[in-house]
Amino acid sequence: MKRTFLFFLLTSFLFPVSSQEWELIWEENFDVDGVVDSTVWSNEYGFVRNNELQWYQPQNAYCKNGLLIIEGKHKKVKNPHYDVNSNDWRKKRDYASYTSSSINTRGKQEFLYGRIEVKAKIPTQTGAWPAIWTLGREMEWPSNGEIDIMEYYRINGIPHILANAAWGTNQRYHAKWKSQAIPFQKFLEKDPNWTDKFHLWRMDWDEDYIRLYLDNELLNEISLKETLNDKLGNYKNPFKQPHYILLNLAIGGDNGGEPNPEEYPIQYQVDYVKVYQKKSPTKLTKIETGELWPDNRGIHINAHGGGVIFHEGKYYWYGEHKSSHTSSAQVGITCYSSTDLVNWTYEGVALAVSDNSESEIVKGSVMERPKVIYNSKTNKFVLWFHLELKGKGYSAARYGTAISDKPTGPFKYIGSSRVNPGIYPENLPKSYRNKVYPESISSNWWTPKWRKAVEQGMLNLKDIKEGQMSRDMTLFIDTDGKGYHIYSSEENLTLHIAELSEDFLSHTGRYIRLFPGGHNEAPAIFKKDKTYWMITSGCTGWDPNEARMFSAPSIWGPWKQHDNPCIGPKAELTFESQSTYILPIQGKKDAFIFMADRWKPHNQIDSRYVWLPIQFDKKGKPFLEWIVSWNPNSFFDK
Ligand code: GAL
């Protein structure tokens, strides 16, 4: 937040707020006392840039009596990053004198255009530098774009309220600014008690303008015509991408000025954050297969490797939140809802990654292929996903579970495990159970001897004690209410189907192996009449391959393999996608949607969805045909 200042005259004319044209799409009222909601907010850690006075601490931000309180305190705290006893030059940074907090909605609540309103009471004491701002989600600062809806600090010792936007130049970390800095005195002249009151900061943002208001008074207007980045920022307009919101209180720093410890502690209080968008954004009428799929905010849906359930009149879609720079979990598992399967409303993060490095679901772990099922006996929504521990590649091969009372969460993480430790699969013949395989077989992959041993359960036996590996997975509830966990096991070579306990939170111990050595991933299953159909992929990482299809008269088999169900161009690559789930449409007979992901491993946030209707040939065998665009509500009525 470094800047040079332009002093402008205060443009003060009132703007009418017409509530009709705006639709509230998200609000945060800080209604639950205690820590801030981690499905919405992430904490910033560390020092304020160029300032060694202050340390951001999560505990300085909390909710009380319907307010977010960010406290600024004067207290020496140890910097956890450096060892006090070392001779490191950074030793001088061992202690920070002031603490405060900075929270942001990155990845969790992002918006493209609309109105953002924040009602807050700001601290104006010495050193205080409170801010309400947004940053664009792509690119490095400032080419990502910064909008300061509110900043308060001293310029040459004189307090000001600022409203700014910044974007990229050809010099790294150097921004172009359009700033307004209004002497704080102007506000005090109008209302001597200004400081004791809550005020309303607002941004109205569309494809043409960013307008920043304080108590309905326009402070700054930025035309998007002038906000193009230079070459370093790819000539992009950083204000034509989703932005996330930051609320923070800095103390001191390049702008806050020297704090007087006697004025501390101080409080920055936020009553609410509300986001509106123009009513009736163009309703989608069709699924455009493999294209960008905008949600209610106009942002491409971010729910990959997912699954969908139907509950009390609504569909809920859960999936992996993906970011642009890594495939690991940076945010968690997201949830969207819909009544027509075409228009989806963002419901937020259902299960958030943790900031705690001790947690199994710490940011940077792998949380893939989430599936939710509803348990009507316990009245709980149960979430399962493939978990890999941070920094351990894909070696943990565990399933994780979480639980919620509401379909939209927040889900509470329960824990992770391998499957059915100590238990043999039902269909592994007794004569294979005690076999001991010599190193010469187990370490010489892909030899005929090794393949035979895999088929006979060598990799299953290797994990009997610890439990079976569980990577790509799905869940299925049968017509009799029983639940099943279907997962890639045995180093992805063999699929397993395992029965779930009554509460859907663990396994009963009953499980079978399917197609040993068959290398099946991405299982998706449905039942039509009395037949179970399963579609899977081969194992080629993020690259697409040819789908496989299987059927059985009972979940326990016998399972038989059919040809690739895809027909038409790119059928041999499943239309450049990989299966994730099969969704039965409510109220329509034999209507199922095949859901698949078209991965973009170098920019996963741009991965696409390939949703196609499952069609049946004259013999009742399912097939998948590429359709450019279609509507699931009318397609099956033909
Ligand atoms: C795919 C799998 C994905 C992910 C990926 C990692 O084969 O289906 O869910 O695990 O490998 O490379």
PDB file of N, CA and C and ligand atoms in Angstrom, residues 368-369 394 472 521 541-542 578, ligand 1:
ATOM      1  N   GLU A 368      -9.166 -34.050  -2.816  1.00  0.00           N
ATOM      2  CA  GLU A 368      -9.708 -34.286  -4.152  1.00  0.00           C
ATOM      3  C   GLU A 368     -11.001 -35.084  -4.116  1.00  0.00           C
ATOM      4  N   ARG A 369     -11.759 -34.927  -5.191  1.00  0.00           N
ATOM      5  CA  ARG A 369     -12.944 -35.729  -5.498  1.00  0.00           C
ATOM      6  C   ARG A 369     -13.940 -35.796  -4.336  1.00  0.00           C
ATOM      7  N   TYR A 394       1.561 -38.254  -3.196  1.00  0.00           N
ATOM      8  CA  TYR A 394       0.297 -39.004  -3.176  1.00  0.00           C
ATOM      9  C   TYR A 394       0.442 -40.287  -2.338  1.00  0.00           C
ATOM     10  N   ASP A 472      -8.702 -41.790  -5.912  1.00  0.00           N
ATOM     11  CA  ASP A 472      -9.933 -41.315  -6.567  1.00  0.00           C
ATOM     12  C   ASP A 472     -11.130 -42.063  -5.999  1.00  0.00           C
ATOM     13  N   GLU A 521      -9.549 -45.466 -12.482  1.00  0.00           N
ATOM     14  CA  GLU A 521      -9.636 -44.289 -11.605  1.00  0.00           C
ATOM     15  C   GLU A 521     -10.973 -43.608 -11.838  1.00  0.00           C
ATOM     16  N   GLY A 541      -2.942 -39.514 -15.009  1.00  0.00           N
ATOM     17  CA  GLY A 541      -2.820 -38.228 -14.308  1.00  0.00           C
ATOM     18  C   GLY A 541      -3.886 -37.253 -14.772  1.00  0.00           C
ATOM     19  N   TRP A 542      -3.465 -36.030 -15.089  1.00  0.00           N
ATOM     20  CA  TRP A 542      -4.427 -34.993 -15.503  1.00  0.00           C
ATOM     21  C   TRP A 542      -4.793 -35.126 -16.977  1.00  0.00           C
ATOM     22  N   GLN A 578     -12.437 -36.435 -17.805  1.00  0.00           N
ATOM     23  CA  GLN A 578     -12.318 -37.594 -16.917  1.00  0.00           C
ATOM     24  C   GLN A 578     -13.535 -37.621 -15.993  1.00  0.00           C
TER      25      GLN A 578
HETATM   26  C1  GAL B   1      -5.728 -38.112 -11.728  1.00  0.00           C
HETATM   27  C2  GAL B   1      -6.845 -38.188 -10.707  1.00  0.00           C
HETATM   28  C3  GAL B   1      -7.015 -36.813 -10.124  1.00  0.00           C
HETATM   29  C4  GAL B   1      -5.706 -36.397  -9.500  1.00  0.00           C
HETATM   30  C5  GAL B   1      -4.578 -36.491 -10.522  1.00  0.00           C
HETATM   31  C6  GAL B   1      -3.217 -36.178  -9.919  1.00  0.00           C
HETATM   32  O1  GAL B   1      -5.503 -39.316 -12.353  1.00  0.00           O
HETATM   33  O2  GAL B   1      -8.016 -38.640 -11.311  1.00  0.00           O
HETATM   34  O3  GAL B   1      -8.062 -36.811  -9.190  1.00  0.00           O
HETATM   35  O4  GAL B   1      -5.419 -37.232  -8.414  1.00  0.00           O
HETATM   36  O5  GAL B   1      -4.542 -37.767 -11.092  1.00  0.00           O
HETATM   37  O6  GAL B   1      -2.203 -36.330 -10.881  1.00  0.00           O
END
